CSV table of C-alpha atoms and ligand atoms in Angstrom, one decimal:
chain,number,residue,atom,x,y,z
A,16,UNK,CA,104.6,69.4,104.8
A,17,UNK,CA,105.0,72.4,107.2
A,18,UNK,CA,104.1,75.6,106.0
A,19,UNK,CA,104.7,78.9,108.1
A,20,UNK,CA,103.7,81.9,107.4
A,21,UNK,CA,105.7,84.7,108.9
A,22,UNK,CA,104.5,87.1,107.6
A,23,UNK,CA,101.2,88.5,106.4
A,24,UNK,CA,100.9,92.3,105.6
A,25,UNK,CA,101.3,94.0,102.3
A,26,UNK,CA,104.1,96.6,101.3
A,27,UNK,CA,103.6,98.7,103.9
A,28,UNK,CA,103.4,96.8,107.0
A,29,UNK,CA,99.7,96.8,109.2
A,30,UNK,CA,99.6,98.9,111.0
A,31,UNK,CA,101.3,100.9,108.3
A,32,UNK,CA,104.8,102.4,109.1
A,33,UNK,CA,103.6,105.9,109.0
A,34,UNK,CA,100.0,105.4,108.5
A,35,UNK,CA,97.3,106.7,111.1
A,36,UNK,CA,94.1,105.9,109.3
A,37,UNK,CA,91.5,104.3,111.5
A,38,UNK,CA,92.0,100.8,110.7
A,39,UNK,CA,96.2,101.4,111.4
A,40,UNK,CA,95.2,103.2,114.9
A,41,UNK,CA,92.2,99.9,115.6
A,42,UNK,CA,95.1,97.3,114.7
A,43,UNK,CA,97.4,99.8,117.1
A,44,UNK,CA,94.9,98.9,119.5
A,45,UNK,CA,94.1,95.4,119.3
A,46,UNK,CA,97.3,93.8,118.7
A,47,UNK,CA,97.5,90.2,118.4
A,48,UNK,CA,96.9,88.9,115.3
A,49,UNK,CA,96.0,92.2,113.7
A,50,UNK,CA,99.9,92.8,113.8
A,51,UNK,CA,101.1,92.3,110.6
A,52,UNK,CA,104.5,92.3,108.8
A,53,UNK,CA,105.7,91.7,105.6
A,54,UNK,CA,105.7,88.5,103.5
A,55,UNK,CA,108.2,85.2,103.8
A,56,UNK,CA,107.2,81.9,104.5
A,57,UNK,CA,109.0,78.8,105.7
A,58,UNK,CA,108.7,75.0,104.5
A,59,UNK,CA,109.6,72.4,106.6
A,60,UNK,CA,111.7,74.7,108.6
A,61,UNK,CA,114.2,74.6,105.2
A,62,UNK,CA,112.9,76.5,102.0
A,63,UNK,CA,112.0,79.7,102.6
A,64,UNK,CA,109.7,81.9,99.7
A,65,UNK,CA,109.6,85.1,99.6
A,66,UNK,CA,112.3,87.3,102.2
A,67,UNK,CA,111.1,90.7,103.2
A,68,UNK,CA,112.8,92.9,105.8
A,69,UNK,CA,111.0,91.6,108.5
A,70,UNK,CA,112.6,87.8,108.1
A,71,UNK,CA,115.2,88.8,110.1
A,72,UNK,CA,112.6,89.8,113.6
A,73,UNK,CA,110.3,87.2,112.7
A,74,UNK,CA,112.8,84.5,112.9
A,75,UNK,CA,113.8,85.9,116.3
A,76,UNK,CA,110.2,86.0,117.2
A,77,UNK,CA,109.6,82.3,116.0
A,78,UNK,CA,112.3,81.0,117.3
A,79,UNK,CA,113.9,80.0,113.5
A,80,UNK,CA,117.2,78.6,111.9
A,81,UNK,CA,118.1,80.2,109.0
A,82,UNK,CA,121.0,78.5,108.3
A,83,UNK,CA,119.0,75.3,107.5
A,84,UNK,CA,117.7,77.1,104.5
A,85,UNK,CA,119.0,75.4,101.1
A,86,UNK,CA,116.6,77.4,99.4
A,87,UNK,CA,114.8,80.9,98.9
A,88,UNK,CA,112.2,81.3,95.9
A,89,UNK,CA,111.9,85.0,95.1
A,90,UNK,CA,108.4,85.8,93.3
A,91,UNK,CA,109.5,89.6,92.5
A,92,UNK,CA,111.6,92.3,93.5
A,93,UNK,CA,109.2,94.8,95.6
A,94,UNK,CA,110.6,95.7,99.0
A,95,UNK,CA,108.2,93.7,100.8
A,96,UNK,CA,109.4,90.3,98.7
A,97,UNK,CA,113.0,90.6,99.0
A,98,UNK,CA,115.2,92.4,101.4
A,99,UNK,CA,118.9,91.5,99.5
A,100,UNK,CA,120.9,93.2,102.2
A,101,UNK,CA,120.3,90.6,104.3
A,102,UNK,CA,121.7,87.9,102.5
A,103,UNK,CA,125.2,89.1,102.4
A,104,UNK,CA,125.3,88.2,105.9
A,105,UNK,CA,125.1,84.4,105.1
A,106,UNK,CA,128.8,85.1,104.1
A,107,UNK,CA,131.9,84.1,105.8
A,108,UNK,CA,132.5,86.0,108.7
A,109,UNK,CA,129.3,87.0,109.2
A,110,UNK,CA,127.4,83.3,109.6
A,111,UNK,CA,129.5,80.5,110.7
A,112,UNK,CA,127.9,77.1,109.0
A,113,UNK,CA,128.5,73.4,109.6
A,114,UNK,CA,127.5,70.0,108.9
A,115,UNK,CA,123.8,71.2,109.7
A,116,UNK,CA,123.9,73.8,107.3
A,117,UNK,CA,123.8,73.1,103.6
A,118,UNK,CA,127.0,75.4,101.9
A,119,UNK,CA,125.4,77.1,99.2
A,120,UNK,CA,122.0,78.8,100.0
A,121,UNK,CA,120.3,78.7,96.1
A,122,UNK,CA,118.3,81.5,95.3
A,123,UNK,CA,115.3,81.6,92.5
A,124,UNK,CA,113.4,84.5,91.1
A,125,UNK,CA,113.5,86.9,88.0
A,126,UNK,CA,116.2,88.9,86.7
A,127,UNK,CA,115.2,92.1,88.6
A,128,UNK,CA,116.0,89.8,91.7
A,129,UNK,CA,118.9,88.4,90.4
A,130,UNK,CA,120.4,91.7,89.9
A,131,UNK,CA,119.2,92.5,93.2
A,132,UNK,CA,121.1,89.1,94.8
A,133,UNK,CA,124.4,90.2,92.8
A,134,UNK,CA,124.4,94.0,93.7
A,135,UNK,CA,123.7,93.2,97.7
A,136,UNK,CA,126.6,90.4,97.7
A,137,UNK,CA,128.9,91.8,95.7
A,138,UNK,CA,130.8,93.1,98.5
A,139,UNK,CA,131.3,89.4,99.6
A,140,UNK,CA,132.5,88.1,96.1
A,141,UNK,CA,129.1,88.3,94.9
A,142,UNK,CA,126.6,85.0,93.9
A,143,UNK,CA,128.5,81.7,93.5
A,144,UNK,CA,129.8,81.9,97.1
A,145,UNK,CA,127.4,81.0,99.8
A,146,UNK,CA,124.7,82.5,97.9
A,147,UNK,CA,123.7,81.2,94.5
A,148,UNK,CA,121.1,82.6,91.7
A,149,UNK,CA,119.1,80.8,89.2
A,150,UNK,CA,116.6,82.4,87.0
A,151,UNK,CA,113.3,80.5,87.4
A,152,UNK,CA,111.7,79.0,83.5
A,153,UNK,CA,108.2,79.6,84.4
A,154,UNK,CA,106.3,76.1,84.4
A,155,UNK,CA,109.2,73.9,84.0
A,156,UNK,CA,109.5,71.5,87.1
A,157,UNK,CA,112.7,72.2,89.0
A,158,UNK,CA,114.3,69.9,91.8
A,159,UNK,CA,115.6,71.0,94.9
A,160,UNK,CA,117.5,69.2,97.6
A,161,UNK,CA,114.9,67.2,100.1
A,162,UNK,CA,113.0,65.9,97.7
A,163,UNK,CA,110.9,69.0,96.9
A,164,UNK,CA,110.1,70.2,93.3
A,165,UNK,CA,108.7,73.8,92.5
A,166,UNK,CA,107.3,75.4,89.7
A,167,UNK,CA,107.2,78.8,88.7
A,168,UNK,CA,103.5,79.9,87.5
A,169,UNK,CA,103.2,83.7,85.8
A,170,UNK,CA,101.3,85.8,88.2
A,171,UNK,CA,99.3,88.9,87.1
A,172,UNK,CA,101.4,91.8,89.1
A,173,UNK,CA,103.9,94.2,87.9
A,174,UNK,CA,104.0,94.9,84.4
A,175,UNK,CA,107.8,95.8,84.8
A,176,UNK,CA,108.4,92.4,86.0
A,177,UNK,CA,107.3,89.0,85.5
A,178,UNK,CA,106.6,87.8,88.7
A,179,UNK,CA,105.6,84.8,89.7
A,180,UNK,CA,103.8,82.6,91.9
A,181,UNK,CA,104.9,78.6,92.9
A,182,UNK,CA,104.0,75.4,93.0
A,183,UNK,CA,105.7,73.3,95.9
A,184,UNK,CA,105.7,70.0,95.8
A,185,UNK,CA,107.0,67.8,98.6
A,186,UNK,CA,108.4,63.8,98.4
A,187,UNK,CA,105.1,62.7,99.5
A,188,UNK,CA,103.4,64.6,96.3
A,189,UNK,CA,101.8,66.9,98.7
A,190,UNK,CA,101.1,70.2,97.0
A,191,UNK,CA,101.2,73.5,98.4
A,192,UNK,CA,100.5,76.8,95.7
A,193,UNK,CA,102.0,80.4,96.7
A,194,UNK,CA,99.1,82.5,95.3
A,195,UNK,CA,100.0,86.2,95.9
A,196,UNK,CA,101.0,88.8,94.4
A,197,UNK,CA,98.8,88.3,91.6
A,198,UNK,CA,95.2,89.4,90.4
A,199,UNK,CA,93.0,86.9,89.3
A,200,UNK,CA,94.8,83.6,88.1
A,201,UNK,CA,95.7,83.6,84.4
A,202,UNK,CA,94.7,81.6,81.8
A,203,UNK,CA,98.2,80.5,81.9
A,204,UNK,CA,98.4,79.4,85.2
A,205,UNK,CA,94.7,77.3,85.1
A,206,UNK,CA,96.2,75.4,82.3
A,207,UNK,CA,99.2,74.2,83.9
A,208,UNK,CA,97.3,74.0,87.3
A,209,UNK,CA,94.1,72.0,85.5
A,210,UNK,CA,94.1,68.4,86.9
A,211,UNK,CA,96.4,68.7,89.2
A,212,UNK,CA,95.0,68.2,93.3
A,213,UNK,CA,96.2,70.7,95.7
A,214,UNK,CA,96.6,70.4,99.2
A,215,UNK,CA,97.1,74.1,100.3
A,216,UNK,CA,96.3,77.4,98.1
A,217,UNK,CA,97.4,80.4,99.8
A,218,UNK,CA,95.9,83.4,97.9
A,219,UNK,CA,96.2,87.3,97.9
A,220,UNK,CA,93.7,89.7,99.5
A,221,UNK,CA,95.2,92.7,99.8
A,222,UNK,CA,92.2,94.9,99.3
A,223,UNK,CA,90.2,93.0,100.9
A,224,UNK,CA,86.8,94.0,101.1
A,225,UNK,CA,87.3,96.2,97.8
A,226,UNK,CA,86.7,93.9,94.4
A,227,UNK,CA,90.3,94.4,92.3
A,228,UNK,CA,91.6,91.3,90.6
A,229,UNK,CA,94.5,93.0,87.8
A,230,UNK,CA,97.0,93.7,90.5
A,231,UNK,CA,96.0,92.2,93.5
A,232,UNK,CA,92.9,90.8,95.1
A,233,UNK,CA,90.0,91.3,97.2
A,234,UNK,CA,87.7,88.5,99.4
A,235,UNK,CA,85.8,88.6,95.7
A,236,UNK,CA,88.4,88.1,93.4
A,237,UNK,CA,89.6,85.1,96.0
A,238,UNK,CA,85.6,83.4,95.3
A,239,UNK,CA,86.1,83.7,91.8
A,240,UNK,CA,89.1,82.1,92.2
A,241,UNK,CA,88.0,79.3,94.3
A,242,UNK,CA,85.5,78.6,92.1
A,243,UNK,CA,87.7,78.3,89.1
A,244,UNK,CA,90.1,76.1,90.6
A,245,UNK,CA,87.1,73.9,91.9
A,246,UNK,CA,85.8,73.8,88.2
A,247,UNK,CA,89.6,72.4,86.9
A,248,UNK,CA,90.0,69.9,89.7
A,249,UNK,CA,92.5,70.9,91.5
A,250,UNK,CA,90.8,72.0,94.9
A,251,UNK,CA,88.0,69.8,97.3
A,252,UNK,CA,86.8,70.0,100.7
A,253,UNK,CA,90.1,68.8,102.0
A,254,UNK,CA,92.5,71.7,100.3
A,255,UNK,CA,93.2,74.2,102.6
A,256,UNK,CA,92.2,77.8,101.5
A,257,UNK,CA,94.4,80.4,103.3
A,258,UNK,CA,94.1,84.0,102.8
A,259,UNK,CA,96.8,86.5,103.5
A,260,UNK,CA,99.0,89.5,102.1
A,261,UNK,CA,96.5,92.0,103.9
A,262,UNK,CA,96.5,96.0,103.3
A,263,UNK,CA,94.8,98.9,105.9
A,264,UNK,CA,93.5,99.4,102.5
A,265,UNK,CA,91.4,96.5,102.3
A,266,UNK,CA,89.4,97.7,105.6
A,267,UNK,CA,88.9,94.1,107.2
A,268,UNK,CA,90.8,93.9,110.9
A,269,UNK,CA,91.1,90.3,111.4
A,270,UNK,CA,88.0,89.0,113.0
A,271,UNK,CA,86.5,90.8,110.4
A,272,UNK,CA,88.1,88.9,107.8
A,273,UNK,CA,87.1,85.5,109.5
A,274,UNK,CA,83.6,86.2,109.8
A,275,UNK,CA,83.7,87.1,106.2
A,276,UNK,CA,85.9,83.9,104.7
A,277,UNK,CA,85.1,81.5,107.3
A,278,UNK,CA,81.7,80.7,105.9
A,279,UNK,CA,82.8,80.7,102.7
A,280,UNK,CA,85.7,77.7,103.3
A,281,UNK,CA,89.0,80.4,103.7
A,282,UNK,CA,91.1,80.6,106.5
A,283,UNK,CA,92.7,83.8,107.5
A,284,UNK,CA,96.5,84.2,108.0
A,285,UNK,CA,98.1,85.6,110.5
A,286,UNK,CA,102.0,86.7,111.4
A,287,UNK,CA,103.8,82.8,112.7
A,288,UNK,CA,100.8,80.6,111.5
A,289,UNK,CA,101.6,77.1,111.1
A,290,UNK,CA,99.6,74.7,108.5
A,291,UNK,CA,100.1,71.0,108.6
A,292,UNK,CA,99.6,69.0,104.5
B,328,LIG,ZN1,103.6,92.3,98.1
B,329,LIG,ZN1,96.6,102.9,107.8
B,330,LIG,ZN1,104.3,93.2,94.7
């Protein structure tokens, strides 16, 4: 499995859109991978999870193709998770598919995003054309085309929402978990998750060096939950611990973050990174 991340910033963007704190003016001034936008990531070049408003650029800047995408899982509807404009231009007229391109691209989230799919399409004869919606049934194995399964885990975010976090498995049974935006893992999620060996864990640190761990997480929260995923067998020296959905708030410019995590067994994402399962 393939898994890029294209984006790796929280809600608003680092540097922040109209942010000139110190760490938005250092990141300014460094570039590189201290440039961050906000979250998608691609499988195999052909499931998508997670669509912000920078999918669009980043595809341009990483040289993607969209229209190989059969799939888009949606963990919530916050502007930096889903941009639903954009999918209306997967309609006729707009995006011209062929035998490449699967017809229907099938999207999966809550209802808040479901609402959002059929309000930004509707002008295109809404869902059920080239854009499809299915509400996920958190932890009940779905298939998808290519021989992946997902499932949808409850994640500890919005209170307005239930978002959720997945479980990606490919037709070699290698398994990839989507771990942000949530605080600290539920109980409900370690249950499902117990037992089960996991390749890749990517998992939120949007405040970084601050502790939080009921919304979001910091570099402590992401120990704790390290260690309880060790303790349940699911994670060893082989899984790949990734960090990412980074805020200005957090304080940690990348190197910063690295000298921090890399001791400790994490890598740190950055905008276009590529991890091989
Ligand atoms: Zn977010
Ligand atoms: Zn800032
Ligand atoms: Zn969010």
């Amino acid at each position: 499995m393939k898994i890029q991340i294209l984006g790796t910033a929280a809600a608003e963007g680092w540097p922040a859109l109209f942010c000139n704190c110190d760490v938005c003016q250092r990141a300014r001034a460094l570039g590189g991978k201290n440039i961050r936008t906000r979250s998608a990531t691609m499988i195999d070049d052909q499931l998508l999870i997670d669509f912000s408003a920078d999918t669009y650029g980043n595809a341009l800047r990483f040289g993607l193709d969209l229209s190989k995408v059969h799939t888009l899982l949606v963990t919530h509807d916050h502007e930096d998770h889903l941009y639903a404009e954009d999918l209306g231009t997967r309609y006729t007229w707009f995006a011209h598919l062929n035998e490449t391109s699967p017809e229907v691209l099938t999207v999966f989230g809550n209802d808040r995003v479901g609402f959002q799919v059929a309000r930004a399409t509707a002008p295109y004869g809404g869902p059920g054309g080239r854009v499809a919606f299915r509400r996920v049934v958190p932890y009940e194995p779905t298939a998808l085309p290519g021989g992946y399964t997902f499932t949808a885990m409850t994640a500890l975010h919005d209170r307005a929402q239930q978002c959720y976090l997945y479980l990606v498995q490919d037709k070699a049974g290698k398994r990839m978990v989507y771990g942000h935006d949530t605080g600290v893992f539920t109980d409900d999620v370690m249950r499902f998750l117990a037992g089960q060996r996991l390749d890749y864990v990517m998992l939120d640190c949007t405040t970084g060096s601050e502790k939080e761990g009921s919304n979001h997480m910091g570099f402590a929260d992401d120990l704790l939950v390290r260690d309880m995923l060790r303790d349940a067998g699911c994670i060893d020296d082989k899984t790949q611990m990734v960090l990412t959905h980074f805020s200005h708030n957090g304080h940690l410019l990348h190197e910063e973050l690295e000298a921090l995590a890399g001791p400790e067994g994490f890598s740190v994402a950055y905008d276009g990174a590529i991890y091989e399962i």
